[in-house]
mmCIF file of C-alpha atoms and ligand atoms in Angstrom:
data_model
loop_
_atom_site.group_PDB
_atom_site.id
_atom_site.type_symbol
_atom_site.label_atom_id
_atom_site.label_comp_id
_atom_site.label_asym_id
_atom_site.label_seq_id
_atom_site.Cartn_x
_atom_site.Cartn_y
_atom_site.Cartn_z
ATOM 1 C CA UNK A 502 0.000 0.000 0.000
ATOM 2 C CA UNK A 503 1.237 3.489 -0.822
ATOM 3 C CA UNK A 504 1.612 5.520 2.373
ATOM 4 C CA UNK A 505 1.630 9.246 2.994
ATOM 5 C CA UNK A 506 4.448 11.347 4.437
ATOM 6 C CA UNK A 507 5.214 15.016 4.882
ATOM 7 C CA UNK A 508 8.546 16.828 5.158
ATOM 8 C CA UNK A 509 9.870 18.692 8.188
ATOM 9 C CA UNK A 510 12.992 20.852 7.753
ATOM 10 C CA UNK A 511 15.180 21.698 10.735
ATOM 11 C CA UNK A 512 17.789 23.448 8.564
ATOM 12 C CA UNK A 513 17.608 27.253 8.807
ATOM 13 C CA UNK A 514 19.995 27.611 5.839
ATOM 14 C CA UNK A 515 17.393 25.860 3.639
ATOM 15 C CA UNK A 516 14.759 28.592 4.188
ATOM 16 C CA UNK A 517 12.760 29.192 1.031
ATOM 17 C CA UNK A 518 13.159 25.534 0.086
ATOM 18 C CA UNK A 519 10.466 22.933 -0.624
ATOM 19 C CA UNK A 520 9.635 21.698 2.844
ATOM 20 C CA UNK A 521 6.157 21.752 4.330
ATOM 21 C CA UNK A 522 6.900 22.090 8.036
ATOM 22 C CA UNK A 523 9.796 24.016 9.506
ATOM 23 C CA UNK A 524 11.985 24.353 12.582
ATOM 24 C CA UNK A 525 9.861 22.640 15.216
ATOM 25 C CA UNK A 526 9.953 18.848 15.034
ATOM 26 C CA UNK A 527 7.212 18.295 17.597
ATOM 27 C CA UNK A 528 4.837 20.830 16.025
ATOM 28 C CA UNK A 529 5.434 19.214 12.625
ATOM 29 C CA UNK A 530 4.791 15.728 14.003
ATOM 30 C CA UNK A 531 1.627 16.885 15.766
ATOM 31 C CA UNK A 532 0.257 18.510 12.602
ATOM 32 C CA UNK A 533 1.193 15.497 10.471
ATOM 33 C CA UNK A 534 -0.585 13.210 12.889
ATOM 34 C CA UNK A 535 -3.677 15.435 13.164
ATOM 35 C CA UNK A 536 -4.014 15.465 9.374
ATOM 36 C CA UNK A 537 -3.688 11.683 9.096
ATOM 37 C CA UNK A 538 -0.211 11.314 7.589
ATOM 38 C CA UNK A 539 1.442 7.944 8.088
ATOM 39 C CA UNK A 540 4.957 9.320 8.402
ATOM 40 C CA UNK A 541 7.327 12.265 8.402
ATOM 41 C CA UNK A 542 10.436 12.817 6.304
ATOM 42 C CA UNK A 543 13.038 14.771 8.259
ATOM 43 C CA UNK A 544 15.636 17.153 6.850
ATOM 44 C CA UNK A 545 18.098 17.838 9.671
ATOM 45 C CA UNK A 546 21.383 19.775 9.897
ATOM 46 C CA UNK A 547 23.183 16.570 10.862
ATOM 47 C CA UNK A 548 22.890 13.300 12.777
ATOM 48 C CA UNK A 549 23.181 15.050 16.157
ATOM 49 C CA UNK A 550 20.425 17.622 15.638
ATOM 50 C CA UNK A 551 17.804 15.372 17.244
ATOM 51 C CA UNK A 552 18.584 12.625 19.734
ATOM 52 C CA UNK A 553 17.324 9.178 18.749
ATOM 53 C CA UNK A 554 15.452 8.943 22.071
ATOM 54 C CA UNK A 555 13.596 12.191 21.442
ATOM 55 C CA UNK A 556 12.763 11.191 17.885
ATOM 56 C CA UNK A 557 11.495 7.789 19.001
ATOM 57 C CA UNK A 558 9.363 9.421 21.658
ATOM 58 C CA UNK A 559 7.793 11.840 19.158
ATOM 59 C CA UNK A 560 7.143 9.124 16.582
ATOM 60 C CA UNK A 561 5.541 6.932 19.225
ATOM 61 C CA UNK A 562 3.455 9.715 20.771
ATOM 62 C CA UNK A 563 2.121 10.863 17.416
ATOM 63 C CA UNK A 564 1.756 7.390 15.862
ATOM 64 C CA UNK A 565 4.084 8.163 12.969
ATOM 65 C CA UNK A 566 6.793 6.341 11.056
ATOM 66 C CA UNK A 567 10.022 7.934 9.858
ATOM 67 C CA UNK A 568 9.696 7.735 6.059
ATOM 68 C CA UNK A 569 13.191 8.919 5.120
ATOM 69 C CA UNK A 570 15.959 11.325 6.096
ATOM 70 C CA UNK A 571 17.533 13.942 3.847
ATOM 71 C CA UNK A 572 21.295 14.334 3.555
ATOM 72 C CA UNK A 573 21.334 17.663 1.703
ATOM 73 C CA UNK A 574 22.549 19.675 4.688
ATOM 74 C CA UNK A 575 26.023 18.434 3.728
ATOM 75 C CA UNK A 576 25.581 20.558 0.618
ATOM 76 C CA UNK A 577 23.422 23.383 1.970
ATOM 77 C CA UNK A 578 25.580 24.003 5.046
ATOM 78 C CA UNK A 579 29.019 22.599 4.181
ATOM 79 C CA UNK A 580 29.067 22.727 0.335
ATOM 80 C CA UNK A 581 30.116 19.071 0.114
ATOM 81 C CA UNK A 582 29.270 16.744 -2.794
ATOM 82 C CA UNK A 583 30.142 13.182 -3.753
ATOM 83 C CA UNK A 584 31.596 14.368 -7.082
ATOM 84 C CA UNK A 585 33.623 17.398 -5.992
ATOM 85 C CA UNK A 586 36.983 17.874 -7.753
ATOM 86 C CA UNK A 587 38.522 17.815 -4.274
ATOM 87 C CA UNK A 588 39.132 14.325 -2.843
ATOM 88 C CA UNK A 589 38.885 15.570 0.750
ATOM 89 C CA UNK A 590 35.480 17.110 0.084
ATOM 90 C CA UNK A 591 34.285 13.916 -1.580
ATOM 91 C CA UNK A 592 35.366 11.927 1.477
ATOM 92 C CA UNK A 593 33.648 14.323 3.868
ATOM 93 C CA UNK A 594 30.493 14.155 1.735
ATOM 94 C CA UNK A 595 30.534 10.372 1.997
ATOM 95 C CA UNK A 596 31.145 10.479 5.755
ATOM 96 C CA UNK A 597 28.308 12.961 6.185
ATOM 97 C CA UNK A 598 25.862 10.726 4.262
ATOM 98 C CA UNK A 599 27.055 7.645 6.138
ATOM 99 C CA UNK A 600 26.270 9.388 9.425
ATOM 100 C CA UNK A 601 22.723 10.118 8.211
ATOM 101 C CA UNK A 602 22.291 6.480 7.128
ATOM 102 C CA UNK A 603 23.292 5.517 10.680
ATOM 103 C CA UNK A 604 20.783 8.043 12.051
ATOM 104 C CA UNK A 605 17.784 6.908 10.001
ATOM 105 C CA UNK A 606 18.635 3.217 9.748
ATOM 106 C CA UNK A 607 17.556 2.162 13.268
ATOM 107 C CA UNK A 608 14.157 3.767 12.525
ATOM 108 C CA UNK A 609 13.803 1.815 9.288
ATOM 109 C CA UNK A 610 14.240 5.057 7.338
ATOM 110 C CA UNK A 611 16.402 5.261 4.219
ATOM 111 C CA UNK A 612 18.687 8.241 3.556
ATOM 112 C CA UNK A 613 18.178 10.298 0.402
ATOM 113 C CA UNK A 614 21.001 11.354 -1.910
ATOM 114 C CA UNK A 615 19.741 14.328 -3.898
ATOM 115 C CA UNK A 616 21.803 17.485 -3.937
ATOM 116 C CA UNK A 617 24.786 15.649 -2.413
ATOM 117 C CA UNK A 618 25.400 13.997 -5.798
ATOM 118 C CA UNK A 619 26.764 17.304 -7.107
ATOM 119 C CA UNK A 620 27.615 17.844 -10.780
ATOM 120 C CA UNK A 621 30.536 17.641 -13.162
ATOM 121 C CA UNK A 622 32.313 20.784 -14.361
ATOM 122 C CA UNK A 623 34.256 23.285 -12.316
ATOM 123 C CA UNK A 624 37.340 21.090 -12.375
ATOM 124 C CA UNK A 625 35.411 17.796 -12.081
ATOM 125 C CA UNK A 626 35.555 15.688 -15.287
ATOM 126 C CA UNK A 627 32.307 14.114 -16.449
ATOM 127 C CA UNK A 628 33.491 10.490 -16.562
ATOM 128 C CA UNK A 629 35.380 10.839 -13.287
ATOM 129 C CA UNK A 630 32.289 12.325 -11.598
ATOM 130 C CA UNK A 631 30.127 9.450 -12.844
ATOM 131 C CA UNK A 632 32.658 6.897 -11.560
ATOM 132 C CA UNK A 633 32.821 8.673 -8.209
ATOM 133 C CA UNK A 634 29.037 8.706 -7.940
ATOM 134 C CA UNK A 635 28.826 4.977 -8.757
ATOM 135 C CA UNK A 636 31.560 4.146 -6.254
ATOM 136 C CA UNK A 637 29.841 6.169 -3.520
ATOM 137 C CA UNK A 638 26.424 4.598 -4.221
ATOM 138 C CA UNK A 639 27.922 1.107 -4.037
ATOM 139 C CA UNK A 640 29.695 1.880 -0.781
ATOM 140 C CA UNK A 641 26.804 3.718 0.905
ATOM 141 C CA UNK A 642 24.163 1.351 -0.468
ATOM 142 C CA UNK A 643 25.993 -1.586 1.095
ATOM 143 C CA UNK A 644 26.368 0.370 4.324
ATOM 144 C CA UNK A 645 22.582 0.897 4.494
ATOM 145 C CA UNK A 646 21.958 -2.834 4.104
ATOM 146 C CA UNK A 647 22.759 -3.617 7.757
ATOM 147 C CA UNK A 648 19.579 -1.687 8.715
ATOM 148 C CA UNK A 649 17.395 -3.471 6.191
ATOM 149 C CA UNK A 650 16.774 -0.202 4.340
ATOM 150 C CA UNK A 651 17.772 0.850 0.837
ATOM 151 C CA UNK A 652 19.710 3.987 -0.044
ATOM 152 C CA UNK A 653 17.565 6.395 -2.087
ATOM 153 C CA UNK A 654 19.096 8.102 -5.127
ATOM 154 C CA UNK A 655 17.199 11.022 -6.613
ATOM 155 C CA UNK A 656 17.538 12.191 -10.237
ATOM 156 C CA UNK A 657 17.309 15.995 -10.243
ATOM 157 C CA UNK A 658 16.296 18.410 -12.976
ATOM 158 C CA UNK A 659 18.973 19.875 -15.276
ATOM 159 C CA UNK A 660 19.297 23.076 -13.263
ATOM 160 C CA UNK A 661 20.365 21.128 -10.158
ATOM 161 C CA UNK A 662 22.581 18.391 -11.608
ATOM 162 C CA UNK A 663 24.038 17.324 -14.950
ATOM 163 C CA UNK A 664 24.629 13.735 -13.808
ATOM 164 C CA UNK A 665 21.223 12.018 -13.903
ATOM 165 C CA UNK A 666 17.967 13.841 -14.605
ATOM 166 C CA UNK A 667 15.498 11.161 -15.738
ATOM 167 C CA UNK A 668 14.128 7.954 -14.303
ATOM 168 C CA UNK A 669 15.475 6.020 -17.313
ATOM 169 C CA UNK A 670 19.018 7.307 -16.711
ATOM 170 C CA UNK A 671 18.553 6.556 -13.024
ATOM 171 C CA UNK A 672 17.634 2.948 -13.845
ATOM 172 C CA UNK A 673 20.724 2.655 -16.072
ATOM 173 C CA UNK A 674 22.891 3.985 -13.251
ATOM 174 C CA UNK A 675 21.403 1.542 -10.721
ATOM 175 C CA UNK A 676 21.905 -1.361 -13.128
ATOM 176 C CA UNK A 677 25.601 -0.479 -13.388
ATOM 177 C CA UNK A 678 26.111 -0.837 -9.617
ATOM 178 C CA UNK A 679 27.399 -3.904 -7.822
ATOM 179 C CA UNK A 680 24.861 -3.448 -5.016
ATOM 180 C CA UNK A 681 21.123 -3.945 -5.425
ATOM 181 C CA UNK A 682 20.412 -1.870 -2.336
ATOM 182 C CA UNK A 683 19.999 1.504 -4.043
ATOM 183 C CA UNK A 684 16.505 2.592 -5.111
ATOM 184 C CA UNK A 685 15.307 5.628 -7.016
ATOM 185 C CA UNK A 686 13.480 8.567 -5.547
ATOM 186 C CA UNK A 687 10.972 9.793 -8.123
ATOM 187 C CA UNK A 688 10.361 13.496 -7.459
ATOM 188 C CA UNK A 689 7.358 14.632 -9.503
ATOM 189 C CA UNK A 690 8.633 18.237 -9.604
ATOM 190 C CA UNK A 691 11.926 17.243 -11.242
ATOM 191 C CA UNK A 692 10.131 14.732 -13.467
ATOM 192 C CA UNK A 693 7.682 17.363 -14.677
ATOM 193 C CA UNK A 694 10.669 19.291 -16.064
ATOM 194 C CA UNK A 695 12.565 16.344 -17.554
ATOM 195 C CA UNK A 696 10.203 13.533 -18.510
ATOM 196 C CA UNK A 697 8.084 13.225 -21.656
ATOM 197 C CA UNK A 698 5.354 11.474 -19.648
ATOM 198 C CA UNK A 699 5.289 11.161 -15.865
ATOM 199 C CA UNK A 700 3.275 7.930 -15.982
ATOM 200 C CA UNK A 701 5.571 6.331 -18.582
ATOM 201 C CA UNK A 702 8.597 7.339 -16.507
ATOM 202 C CA UNK A 703 7.062 5.671 -13.450
ATOM 203 C CA UNK A 704 6.545 2.500 -15.496
ATOM 204 C CA UNK A 705 10.194 2.683 -16.645
ATOM 205 C CA UNK A 706 11.132 2.732 -12.964
ATOM 206 C CA UNK A 707 9.305 -0.541 -12.200
ATOM 207 C CA UNK A 708 11.222 -2.461 -9.542
ATOM 208 C CA UNK A 709 13.559 0.480 -8.912
ATOM 209 C CA UNK A 710 11.415 3.247 -7.433
ATOM 210 C CA UNK A 711 11.624 3.231 -3.635
ATOM 211 C CA UNK A 712 10.173 6.626 -2.705
ATOM 212 C CA UNK A 713 8.177 9.424 -4.304
ATOM 213 C CA UNK A 714 8.316 13.161 -3.674
ATOM 214 C CA UNK A 715 4.638 14.029 -4.019
ATOM 215 C CA UNK A 716 4.503 17.616 -5.208
ATOM 216 C CA UNK A 717 3.105 19.632 -8.079
ATOM 217 C CA UNK A 718 4.653 21.113 -11.242
ATOM 218 C CA UNK A 719 5.385 24.464 -9.567
ATOM 219 C CA UNK A 720 6.659 22.837 -6.373
ATOM 220 C CA UNK A 721 3.491 23.811 -4.562
ATOM 221 C CA UNK A 722 1.505 21.084 -2.772
ATOM 222 C CA UNK A 723 -0.027 18.334 -4.916
ATOM 223 C CA UNK A 724 -3.172 19.754 -6.472
ATOM 224 C CA UNK A 725 -1.847 23.349 -6.720
ATOM 225 C CA UNK A 726 -0.182 23.046 -10.143
ATOM 226 C CA UNK A 727 -0.881 21.349 -13.454
ATOM 227 C CA UNK A 728 0.202 17.735 -12.848
ATOM 228 C CA UNK A 729 -2.543 15.267 -13.732
ATOM 229 C CA UNK A 730 -2.254 12.827 -10.828
ATOM 230 C CA UNK A 731 -4.700 10.160 -12.011
ATOM 231 C CA UNK A 732 -2.334 8.572 -14.594
ATOM 232 C CA UNK A 733 0.636 8.923 -12.218
ATOM 233 C CA UNK A 734 -1.249 7.198 -9.403
ATOM 234 C CA UNK A 735 -2.421 4.482 -11.813
ATOM 235 C CA UNK A 736 1.171 3.890 -12.970
ATOM 236 C CA UNK A 737 2.437 3.693 -9.365
ATOM 237 C CA UNK A 738 -0.227 1.078 -8.601
ATOM 238 C CA UNK A 739 0.570 -0.767 -11.828
ATOM 239 C CA UNK A 740 4.253 -1.156 -10.824
ATOM 240 C CA UNK A 741 3.174 -2.252 -7.310
ATOM 241 C CA UNK A 742 4.930 0.688 -5.684
ATOM 242 C CA UNK A 743 4.420 0.350 -1.940
ATOM 243 C CA UNK A 744 6.619 3.091 -0.511
ATOM 244 C CA UNK A 745 5.857 6.621 0.573
ATOM 245 C CA UNK A 746 4.351 9.485 -1.383
ATOM 246 C CA UNK A 747 6.096 12.190 0.611
ATOM 247 C CA UNK A 748 5.154 15.855 0.386
ATOM 248 C CA UNK A 749 8.352 17.724 -0.418
ATOM 249 C CA UNK A 750 6.672 20.960 -1.406
ATOM 250 C CA UNK A 751 6.735 24.658 -0.669
ATOM 251 C CA UNK A 752 4.721 25.672 2.392
ATOM 252 C CA UNK A 753 2.141 27.298 0.137
ATOM 253 C CA UNK A 754 0.023 29.156 1.117
ATOM 254 C CA UNK A 755 1.304 28.165 4.566
ATOM 255 C CA UNK A 756 2.556 24.970 6.186
ATOM 256 C CA UNK A 757 -0.759 23.758 7.579
ATOM 257 C CA UNK A 758 -2.724 24.447 4.419
ATOM 258 C CA UNK A 759 0.028 22.879 2.275
ATOM 259 C CA UNK A 760 -0.210 19.699 4.348
ATOM 260 C CA UNK A 761 -4.013 19.735 4.187
ATOM 261 C CA UNK A 762 -4.067 20.228 0.411
ATOM 262 C CA UNK A 763 -1.502 17.432 -0.027
ATOM 263 C CA UNK A 764 -3.593 15.068 2.072
ATOM 264 C CA UNK A 765 -6.734 15.870 0.075
ATOM 265 C CA UNK A 766 -4.948 15.033 -3.193
ATOM 266 C CA UNK A 767 -3.329 11.944 -1.660
ATOM 267 C CA UNK A 768 -6.719 10.610 -0.480
ATOM 268 C CA UNK A 769 -8.405 11.360 -3.780
ATOM 269 C CA UNK A 770 -5.881 9.249 -5.699
ATOM 270 C CA UNK A 771 -4.639 6.649 -3.221
ATOM 271 C CA UNK A 772 -7.589 6.220 -0.804
ATOM 272 C CA UNK A 773 -10.676 6.677 -2.975
ATOM 273 C CA UNK A 774 -13.861 6.120 -0.993
HETATM 274 C C1 LER B 649 16.200 18.892 -4.423
HETATM 275 O O1 LER B 649 15.677 19.621 -5.470
HETATM 276 C C2 LER B 649 15.293 17.810 -4.011
HETATM 277 O O2 LER B 649 14.326 17.487 -4.659
HETATM 278 C C3 LER B 649 15.624 17.137 -2.777
HETATM 279 O O3 LER B 649 14.780 16.078 -2.522
HETATM 280 C C4 LER B 649 17.083 16.736 -2.887
HETATM 281 O O4 LER B 649 17.657 16.332 -1.763
HETATM 282 MN MN1 MN B 650 13.011 15.866 -4.033
#
């Protein structure tokens, strides 16, 4: 069954970014629970921002799962990527992601590699960057295995990376890895920019899609742009996707309303009466 999740950002440097709830983990969990979400996806400044005990207590109190954890603070705060021209930066990027895998893993939550993949150029050669990305995904994917969770790799639109921007290229990348423990994150905002057909792209990702960022064409909450969700939802069911549709969207018009609008669209397509 496809489950619902909503993002909570605890990273002040990410202000203006596509996260529904901000700054206050408990308030975000309470709102998510009140609105009927199954889970929260947490974007934290690092693995020490929230103690595991506190997180467990909040998840228990509000009857929520941890859907996934972001790793992008390594980029947003420290400007690290897995494909930097600088070997020390690449190593620190890997260490930073590994620490987030260790944070989410005990909660059954996979870590997401999105902006931490970086891009080639600026001193980084294209083929070298691709090799570095593959090597890091193999290493970190295997590391995640001990927790029984995959590592999530997210193709991003052309303005955010020049490495992998479509589901098809993501599948090709995954097939070139030694590990089978890396899954794709299909973000409907990025896909709306890059794919010919969202539903066809979902079908191309059969067996590889592990998580969905559920958001509209303009990065507002699902239902506030021009994505036609019916064929996307049908394709996700057709490929037997049973992960999270997680609202990574702008807090438009505000956090609470963004979460409410997302839930209405989620229910319409994934919980029809
Ligand atoms: C970035 O645009 C994005 O979609 C995030 O999920 C990446 O970490
Ligand atoms: Mn995303």
